[in-house]
């Protein structure tokens, strides 16, 4: 799943998405595997005012191939992320379960290149 991917689809059951979806811009993800098998993730997109929004995470590999976990300090969530399907010259589908306190939300992202 390494490389530069463009976010082309986004689905979630998170409440924050309803209020923000009209102003959201699709962004870019740079996914870089580490020598240890973890995954560096660098995201960027445009804010409604034209400024750049960036976020970085290091997702740790698990014993399950394609499954990673990471914590987001910005959003205060524990994340269980799975690379569901990849066709390297076309798309990547990533499913994430985000947990904050006792609440979980689902986030599915479709990337193209």
PDB file of N, CA, C and O in Angstrom, residues 37-98:
ATOM      1  N   UNK A  37       8.031  -2.906   9.680  1.00  0.00           N
ATOM      2  CA  UNK A  37       6.711  -3.360   9.245  1.00  0.00           C
ATOM      3  C   UNK A  37       5.571  -2.459   9.663  1.00  0.00           C
ATOM      4  O   UNK A  37       4.410  -2.765   9.390  1.00  0.00           O
ATOM      5  N   UNK A  38       5.889  -1.350  10.335  1.00  0.00           N
ATOM      6  CA  UNK A  38       4.862  -0.377  10.693  1.00  0.00           C
ATOM      7  C   UNK A  38       4.547   0.472   9.460  1.00  0.00           C
ATOM      8  O   UNK A  38       5.138   0.286   8.398  1.00  0.00           O
ATOM      9  N   UNK A  39       3.637   1.430   9.603  1.00  0.00           N
ATOM     10  CA  UNK A  39       3.222   2.232   8.460  1.00  0.00           C
ATOM     11  C   UNK A  39       3.168   3.703   8.851  1.00  0.00           C
ATOM     12  O   UNK A  39       2.380   4.100   9.706  1.00  0.00           O
ATOM     13  N   UNK A  40       4.042   4.497   8.228  1.00  0.00           N
ATOM     14  CA  UNK A  40       4.000   5.946   8.417  1.00  0.00           C
ATOM     15  C   UNK A  40       2.918   6.498   7.499  1.00  0.00           C
ATOM     16  O   UNK A  40       2.886   6.172   6.314  1.00  0.00           O
ATOM     17  N   UNK A  41       2.041   7.331   8.062  1.00  0.00           N
ATOM     18  CA  UNK A  41       0.933   7.893   7.299  1.00  0.00           C
ATOM     19  C   UNK A  41       0.970   9.412   7.428  1.00  0.00           C
ATOM     20  O   UNK A  41       0.919   9.943   8.531  1.00  0.00           O
ATOM     21  N   UNK A  42       1.069  10.083   6.298  1.00  0.00           N
ATOM     22  CA  UNK A  42       1.067  11.550   6.271  1.00  0.00           C
ATOM     23  C   UNK A  42      -0.103  11.993   5.404  1.00  0.00           C
ATOM     24  O   UNK A  42      -0.173  11.642   4.223  1.00  0.00           O
ATOM     25  N   UNK A  43      -1.038  12.737   5.991  1.00  0.00           N
ATOM     26  CA  UNK A  43      -2.230  13.196   5.299  1.00  0.00           C
ATOM     27  C   UNK A  43      -2.161  14.709   5.106  1.00  0.00           C
ATOM     28  O   UNK A  43      -1.682  15.427   5.980  1.00  0.00           O
ATOM     29  N   UNK A  44      -2.705  15.186   4.000  1.00  0.00           N
ATOM     30  CA  UNK A  44      -2.851  16.625   3.802  1.00  0.00           C
ATOM     31  C   UNK A  44      -4.068  16.890   2.920  1.00  0.00           C
ATOM     32  O   UNK A  44      -4.420  16.079   2.069  1.00  0.00           O
ATOM     33  N   UNK A  45      -4.708  18.026   3.174  1.00  0.00           N
ATOM     34  CA  UNK A  45      -5.845  18.466   2.356  1.00  0.00           C
ATOM     35  C   UNK A  45      -6.026  19.962   2.558  1.00  0.00           C
ATOM     36  O   UNK A  45      -5.370  20.569   3.406  1.00  0.00           O
ATOM     37  N   UNK A  46      -6.934  20.540   1.802  1.00  0.00           N
ATOM     38  CA  UNK A  46      -7.212  21.970   1.922  1.00  0.00           C
ATOM     39  C   UNK A  46      -8.341  22.212   2.905  1.00  0.00           C
ATOM     40  O   UNK A  46      -9.351  21.506   2.888  1.00  0.00           O
ATOM     41  N   UNK A  47      -8.169  23.214   3.733  1.00  0.00           N
ATOM     42  CA  UNK A  47      -9.250  23.709   4.580  1.00  0.00           C
ATOM     43  C   UNK A  47     -10.165  24.578   3.723  1.00  0.00           C
ATOM     44  O   UNK A  47      -9.760  25.038   2.648  1.00  0.00           O
ATOM     45  N   UNK A  48     -11.393  24.829   4.178  1.00  0.00           N
ATOM     46  CA  UNK A  48     -12.303  25.687   3.412  1.00  0.00           C
ATOM     47  C   UNK A  48     -11.725  27.080   3.107  1.00  0.00           C
ATOM     48  O   UNK A  48     -12.047  27.684   2.099  1.00  0.00           O
ATOM     49  N   UNK A  49     -10.837  27.573   3.978  1.00  0.00           N
ATOM     50  CA  UNK A  49     -10.254  28.904   3.753  1.00  0.00           C
ATOM     51  C   UNK A  49      -9.025  28.869   2.846  1.00  0.00           C
ATOM     52  O   UNK A  49      -8.371  29.888   2.634  1.00  0.00           O
ATOM     53  N   UNK A  50      -8.671  27.699   2.323  1.00  0.00           N
ATOM     54  CA  UNK A  50      -7.548  27.583   1.403  1.00  0.00           C
ATOM     55  C   UNK A  50      -6.222  27.241   2.058  1.00  0.00           C
ATOM     56  O   UNK A  50      -5.223  27.007   1.369  1.00  0.00           O
ATOM     57  N   UNK A  51      -6.171  27.202   3.390  1.00  0.00           N
ATOM     58  CA  UNK A  51      -4.943  26.815   4.068  1.00  0.00           C
ATOM     59  C   UNK A  51      -4.792  25.298   4.030  1.00  0.00           C
ATOM     60  O   UNK A  51      -5.746  24.570   3.772  1.00  0.00           O
ATOM     61  N   UNK A  52      -3.604  24.838   4.307  1.00  0.00           N
ATOM     62  CA  UNK A  52      -3.311  23.402   4.264  1.00  0.00           C
ATOM     63  C   UNK A  52      -3.511  22.771   5.632  1.00  0.00           C
ATOM     64  O   UNK A  52      -3.085  23.325   6.650  1.00  0.00           O
ATOM     65  N   UNK A  53      -4.160  21.623   5.659  1.00  0.00           N
ATOM     66  CA  UNK A  53      -4.368  20.844   6.879  1.00  0.00           C
ATOM     67  C   UNK A  53      -3.504  19.601   6.779  1.00  0.00           C
ATOM     68  O   UNK A  53      -3.514  18.912   5.757  1.00  0.00           O
ATOM     69  N   UNK A  54      -2.713  19.309   7.802  1.00  0.00           N
ATOM     70  CA  UNK A  54      -1.817  18.145   7.791  1.00  0.00           C
ATOM     71  C   UNK A  54      -1.977  17.335   9.076  1.00  0.00           C
ATOM     72  O   UNK A  54      -2.269  17.883  10.133  1.00  0.00           O
ATOM     73  N   UNK A  55      -1.740  16.029   8.928  1.00  0.00           N
ATOM     74  CA  UNK A  55      -1.778  15.139  10.077  1.00  0.00           C
ATOM     75  C   UNK A  55      -0.855  13.956   9.781  1.00  0.00           C
ATOM     76  O   UNK A  55      -0.814  13.462   8.650  1.00  0.00           O
ATOM     77  N   UNK A  56      -0.115  13.519  10.793  1.00  0.00           N
ATOM     78  CA  UNK A  56       0.793  12.377  10.653  1.00  0.00           C
ATOM     79  C   UNK A  56       0.528  11.375  11.763  1.00  0.00           C
ATOM     80  O   UNK A  56       0.245  11.764  12.896  1.00  0.00           O
ATOM     81  N   UNK A  57       0.639  10.087  11.400  1.00  0.00           N
ATOM     82  CA  UNK A  57       0.522   9.007  12.379  1.00  0.00           C
ATOM     83  C   UNK A  57       1.513   7.906  12.026  1.00  0.00           C
ATOM     84  O   UNK A  57       1.847   7.723  10.850  1.00  0.00           O
ATOM     85  N   UNK A  58       1.928   7.184  13.033  1.00  0.00           N
ATOM     86  CA  UNK A  58       2.702   5.964  12.828  1.00  0.00           C
ATOM     87  C   UNK A  58       1.831   4.816  13.296  1.00  0.00           C
ATOM     88  O   UNK A  58       1.521   4.695  14.480  1.00  0.00           O
ATOM     89  N   UNK A  59       1.387   3.993  12.356  1.00  0.00           N
ATOM     90  CA  UNK A  59       0.525   2.848  12.672  1.00  0.00           C
ATOM     91  C   UNK A  59       1.408   1.631  12.910  1.00  0.00           C
ATOM     92  O   UNK A  59       2.228   1.280  12.056  1.00  0.00           O
ATOM     93  N   UNK A  60       1.252   1.010  14.069  1.00  0.00           N
ATOM     94  CA  UNK A  60       2.048  -0.166  14.408  1.00  0.00           C
ATOM     95  C   UNK A  60       1.392  -1.422  13.850  1.00  0.00           C
ATOM     96  O   UNK A  60       0.178  -1.596  13.944  1.00  0.00           O
ATOM     97  N   UNK A  61       2.235  -2.265  13.281  1.00  0.00           N
ATOM     98  CA  UNK A  61       1.733  -3.533  12.756  1.00  0.00           C
ATOM     99  C   UNK A  61       1.238  -4.397  13.907  1.00  0.00           C
ATOM    100  O   UNK A  61       1.634  -4.216  15.060  1.00  0.00           O
ATOM    101  N   UNK A  62       0.377  -5.338  13.587  1.00  0.00           N
ATOM    102  CA  UNK A  62      -0.110  -6.319  14.557  1.00  0.00           C
ATOM    103  C   UNK A  62       0.273  -7.702  14.038  1.00  0.00           C
ATOM    104  O   UNK A  62       0.951  -7.823  13.018  1.00  0.00           O
ATOM    105  N   UNK A  63      -0.180  -8.727  14.719  1.00  0.00           N
ATOM    106  CA  UNK A  63       0.093 -10.099  14.279  1.00  0.00           C
ATOM    107  C   UNK A  63      -0.740 -10.490  13.062  1.00  0.00           C
ATOM    108  O   UNK A  63      -0.498 -11.524  12.453  1.00  0.00           O
ATOM    109  N   UNK A  64      -1.733  -9.679  12.729  1.00  0.00           N
ATOM    110  CA  UNK A  64      -2.619  -9.952  11.594  1.00  0.00           C
ATOM    111  C   UNK A  64      -2.131  -9.137  10.390  1.00  0.00           C
ATOM    112  O   UNK A  64      -2.046  -7.909  10.477  1.00  0.00           O
ATOM    113  N   UNK A  65      -1.793  -9.781   9.274  1.00  0.00           N
ATOM    114  CA  UNK A  65      -1.351  -9.025   8.097  1.00  0.00           C
ATOM    115  C   UNK A  65      -2.390  -7.998   7.657  1.00  0.00           C
ATOM    116  O   UNK A  65      -3.585  -8.292   7.600  1.00  0.00           O
ATOM    117  N   UNK A  66      -1.940  -6.769   7.396  1.00  0.00           N
ATOM    118  CA  UNK A  66      -2.833  -5.710   6.953  1.00  0.00           C
ATOM    119  C   UNK A  66      -3.563  -4.994   8.060  1.00  0.00           C
ATOM    120  O   UNK A  66      -4.331  -4.075   7.810  1.00  0.00           O
ATOM    121  N   UNK A  67      -3.341  -5.396   9.323  1.00  0.00           N
ATOM    122  CA  UNK A  67      -4.005  -4.759  10.465  1.00  0.00           C
ATOM    123  C   UNK A  67      -2.976  -3.944  11.250  1.00  0.00           C
ATOM    124  O   UNK A  67      -1.892  -4.443  11.556  1.00  0.00           O
ATOM    125  N   UNK A  68      -3.344  -2.702  11.542  1.00  0.00           N
ATOM    126  CA  UNK A  68      -2.461  -1.789  12.263  1.00  0.00           C
ATOM    127  C   UNK A  68      -3.232  -1.122  13.383  1.00  0.00           C
ATOM    128  O   UNK A  68      -4.458  -1.067  13.358  1.00  0.00           O
ATOM    129  N   UNK A  69      -2.500  -0.560  14.346  1.00  0.00           N
ATOM    130  CA  UNK A  69      -3.144   0.220  15.398  1.00  0.00           C
ATOM    131  C   UNK A  69      -2.322   1.480  15.632  1.00  0.00           C
ATOM    132  O   UNK A  69      -1.102   1.487  15.462  1.00  0.00           O
ATOM    133  N   UNK A  70      -3.025   2.552  15.987  1.00  0.00           N
ATOM    134  CA  UNK A  70      -2.339   3.802  16.311  1.00  0.00           C
ATOM    135  C   UNK A  70      -3.242   4.670  17.166  1.00  0.00           C
ATOM    136  O   UNK A  70      -4.457   4.487  17.205  1.00  0.00           O
ATOM    137  N   UNK A  71      -2.619   5.606  17.879  1.00  0.00           N
ATOM    138  CA  UNK A  71      -3.358   6.564  18.690  1.00  0.00           C
ATOM    139  C   UNK A  71      -3.251   7.933  18.031  1.00  0.00           C
ATOM    140  O   UNK A  71      -2.195   8.290  17.514  1.00  0.00           O
ATOM    141  N   UNK A  72      -4.340   8.661  18.049  1.00  0.00           N
ATOM    142  CA  UNK A  72      -4.350  10.028  17.551  1.00  0.00           C
ATOM    143  C   UNK A  72      -4.394  10.975  18.739  1.00  0.00           C
ATOM    144  O   UNK A  72      -5.391  11.005  19.463  1.00  0.00           O
ATOM    145  N   UNK A  73      -3.309  11.713  18.948  1.00  0.00           N
ATOM    146  CA  UNK A  73      -3.301  12.695  20.027  1.00  0.00           C
ATOM    147  C   UNK A  73      -4.251  13.844  19.694  1.00  0.00           C
ATOM    148  O   UNK A  73      -4.936  14.367  20.561  1.00  0.00           O
ATOM    149  N   UNK A  74      -4.316  14.220  18.411  1.00  0.00           N
ATOM    150  CA  UNK A  74      -5.174  15.332  17.985  1.00  0.00           C
ATOM    151  C   UNK A  74      -6.636  15.056  18.301  1.00  0.00           C
ATOM    152  O   UNK A  74      -7.355  15.901  18.794  1.00  0.00           O
ATOM    153  N   UNK A  75      -7.101  13.847  18.003  1.00  0.00           N
ATOM    154  CA  UNK A  75      -8.523  13.516  18.186  1.00  0.00           C
ATOM    155  C   UNK A  75      -8.779  12.679  19.432  1.00  0.00           C
ATOM    156  O   UNK A  75      -9.916  12.322  19.723  1.00  0.00           O
ATOM    157  N   UNK A  76      -7.698  12.301  20.141  1.00  0.00           N
ATOM    158  CA  UNK A  76      -7.801  11.502  21.367  1.00  0.00           C
ATOM    159  C   UNK A  76      -8.524  10.184  21.119  1.00  0.00           C
ATOM    160  O   UNK A  76      -9.441   9.806  21.860  1.00  0.00           O
ATOM    161  N   UNK A  77      -8.113   9.486  20.055  1.00  0.00           N
ATOM    162  CA  UNK A  77      -8.743   8.211  19.717  1.00  0.00           C
ATOM    163  C   UNK A  77      -7.712   7.093  19.647  1.00  0.00           C
ATOM    164  O   UNK A  77      -6.542   7.320  19.336  1.00  0.00           O
ATOM    165  N   UNK A  78      -8.173   5.884  19.926  1.00  0.00           N
ATOM    166  CA  UNK A  78      -7.419   4.663  19.655  1.00  0.00           C
ATOM    167  C   UNK A  78      -7.982   4.117  18.353  1.00  0.00           C
ATOM    168  O   UNK A  78      -9.200   4.034  18.186  1.00  0.00           O
ATOM    169  N   UNK A  79      -7.105   3.746  17.433  1.00  0.00           N
ATOM    170  CA  UNK A  79      -7.535   3.377  16.090  1.00  0.00           C
ATOM    171  C   UNK A  79      -7.097   1.966  15.716  1.00  0.00           C
ATOM    172  O   UNK A  79      -5.931   1.617  15.866  1.00  0.00           O
ATOM    173  N   UNK A  80      -8.053   1.194  15.251  1.00  0.00           N
ATOM    174  CA  UNK A  80      -7.834  -0.157  14.740  1.00  0.00           C
ATOM    175  C   UNK A  80      -8.044  -0.052  13.224  1.00  0.00           C
ATOM    176  O   UNK A  80      -9.164   0.125  12.761  1.00  0.00           O
ATOM    177  N   UNK A  81      -6.958  -0.111  12.465  1.00  0.00           N
ATOM    178  CA  UNK A  81      -7.013   0.126  11.021  1.00  0.00           C
ATOM    179  C   UNK A  81      -6.681  -1.144  10.254  1.00  0.00           C
ATOM    180  O   UNK A  81      -5.756  -1.862  10.604  1.00  0.00           O
ATOM    181  N   UNK A  82      -7.446  -1.394   9.198  1.00  0.00           N
ATOM    182  CA  UNK A  82      -7.216  -2.565   8.361  1.00  0.00           C
ATOM    183  C   UNK A  82      -7.172  -2.169   6.893  1.00  0.00           C
ATOM    184  O   UNK A  82      -8.039  -1.437   6.414  1.00  0.00           O
ATOM    185  N   UNK A  83      -6.158  -2.648   6.216  1.00  0.00           N
ATOM    186  CA  UNK A  83      -6.085  -2.488   4.770  1.00  0.00           C
ATOM    187  C   UNK A  83      -6.945  -3.614   4.207  1.00  0.00           C
ATOM    188  O   UNK A  83      -6.558  -4.776   4.232  1.00  0.00           O
ATOM    189  N   UNK A  84      -8.138  -3.266   3.745  1.00  0.00           N
ATOM    190  CA  UNK A  84      -9.126  -4.256   3.327  1.00  0.00           C
ATOM    191  C   UNK A  84      -8.780  -4.843   1.962  1.00  0.00           C
ATOM    192  O   UNK A  84      -8.821  -6.051   1.764  1.00  0.00           O
ATOM    193  N   UNK A  85      -8.444  -3.969   1.027  1.00  0.00           N
ATOM    194  CA  UNK A  85      -8.156  -4.424  -0.337  1.00  0.00           C
ATOM    195  C   UNK A  85      -7.274  -3.386  -1.020  1.00  0.00           C
ATOM    196  O   UNK A  85      -7.445  -2.186  -0.797  1.00  0.00           O
ATOM    197  N   UNK A  86      -6.343  -3.861  -1.823  1.00  0.00           N
ATOM    198  CA  UNK A  86      -5.471  -2.980  -2.585  1.00  0.00           C
ATOM    199  C   UNK A  86      -5.261  -3.576  -3.964  1.00  0.00           C
ATOM    200  O   UNK A  86      -4.947  -4.758  -4.100  1.00  0.00           O
ATOM    201  N   UNK A  87      -5.469  -2.766  -4.975  1.00  0.00           N
ATOM    202  CA  UNK A  87      -5.041  -3.075  -6.339  1.00  0.00           C
ATOM    203  C   UNK A  87      -4.089  -1.935  -6.671  1.00  0.00           C
ATOM    204  O   UNK A  87      -4.513  -0.821  -6.954  1.00  0.00           O
ATOM    205  N   UNK A  88      -2.791  -2.211  -6.571  1.00  0.00           N
ATOM    206  CA  UNK A  88      -1.771  -1.180  -6.476  1.00  0.00           C
ATOM    207  C   UNK A  88      -1.799  -0.131  -7.571  1.00  0.00           C
ATOM    208  O   UNK A  88      -1.449   1.012  -7.337  1.00  0.00           O
ATOM    209  N   UNK A  89      -2.240  -0.457  -8.749  1.00  0.00           N
ATOM    210  CA  UNK A  89      -2.283   0.536  -9.823  1.00  0.00           C
ATOM    211  C   UNK A  89      -3.651   1.205  -9.933  1.00  0.00           C
ATOM    212  O   UNK A  89      -3.880   1.990 -10.852  1.00  0.00           O
ATOM    213  N   UNK A  90      -4.569   0.921  -8.980  1.00  0.00           N
ATOM    214  CA  UNK A  90      -5.914   1.493  -9.065  1.00  0.00           C
ATOM    215  C   UNK A  90      -6.443   2.068  -7.759  1.00  0.00           C
ATOM    216  O   UNK A  90      -6.835   3.221  -7.707  1.00  0.00           O
ATOM    217  N   UNK A  91      -6.524   1.254  -6.693  1.00  0.00           N
ATOM    218  CA  UNK A  91      -7.206   1.713  -5.480  1.00  0.00           C
ATOM    219  C   UNK A  91      -6.672   1.016  -4.232  1.00  0.00           C
ATOM    220  O   UNK A  91      -6.028  -0.028  -4.296  1.00  0.00           O
ATOM    221  N   UNK A  92      -7.010   1.619  -3.090  1.00  0.00           N
ATOM    222  CA  UNK A  92      -6.784   1.017  -1.776  1.00  0.00           C
ATOM    223  C   UNK A  92      -8.017   1.323  -0.926  1.00  0.00           C
ATOM    224  O   UNK A  92      -8.525   2.441  -0.944  1.00  0.00           O
ATOM    225  N   UNK A  93      -8.526   0.330  -0.224  1.00  0.00           N
ATOM    226  CA  UNK A  93      -9.673   0.487   0.660  1.00  0.00           C
ATOM    227  C   UNK A  93      -9.204   0.247   2.088  1.00  0.00           C
ATOM    228  O   UNK A  93      -8.657  -0.822   2.392  1.00  0.00           O
ATOM    229  N   UNK A  94      -9.408   1.243   2.950  1.00  0.00           N
ATOM    230  CA  UNK A  94      -8.944   1.163   4.333  1.00  0.00           C
ATOM    231  C   UNK A  94     -10.121   1.380   5.281  1.00  0.00           C
ATOM    232  O   UNK A  94     -10.884   2.344   5.141  1.00  0.00           O
ATOM    233  N   UNK A  95     -10.272   0.476   6.241  1.00  0.00           N
ATOM    234  CA  UNK A  95     -11.355   0.485   7.225  1.00  0.00           C
ATOM    235  C   UNK A  95     -10.742   0.755   8.596  1.00  0.00           C
ATOM    236  O   UNK A  95      -9.795   0.074   9.002  1.00  0.00           O
ATOM    237  N   UNK A  96     -11.270   1.747   9.309  1.00  0.00           N
ATOM    238  CA  UNK A  96     -10.737   2.092  10.624  1.00  0.00           C
ATOM    239  C   UNK A  96     -11.871   2.189  11.635  1.00  0.00           C
ATOM    240  O   UNK A  96     -12.912   2.780  11.354  1.00  0.00           O
ATOM    241  N   UNK A  97     -11.644   1.591  12.802  1.00  0.00           N
ATOM    242  CA  UNK A  97     -12.548   1.737  13.939  1.00  0.00           C
ATOM    243  C   UNK A  97     -11.854   2.675  14.915  1.00  0.00           C
ATOM    244  O   UNK A  97     -10.746   2.395  15.384  1.00  0.00           O
ATOM    245  N   UNK A  98     -12.498   3.818  15.185  1.00  0.00           N
ATOM    246  CA  UNK A  98     -11.934   4.834  16.069  1.00  0.00           C
ATOM    247  C   UNK A  98     -12.683   4.793  17.389  1.00  0.00           C
ATOM    248  O   UNK A  98     -13.909   4.893  17.407  1.00  0.00           O
TER     249      UNK A  98
END
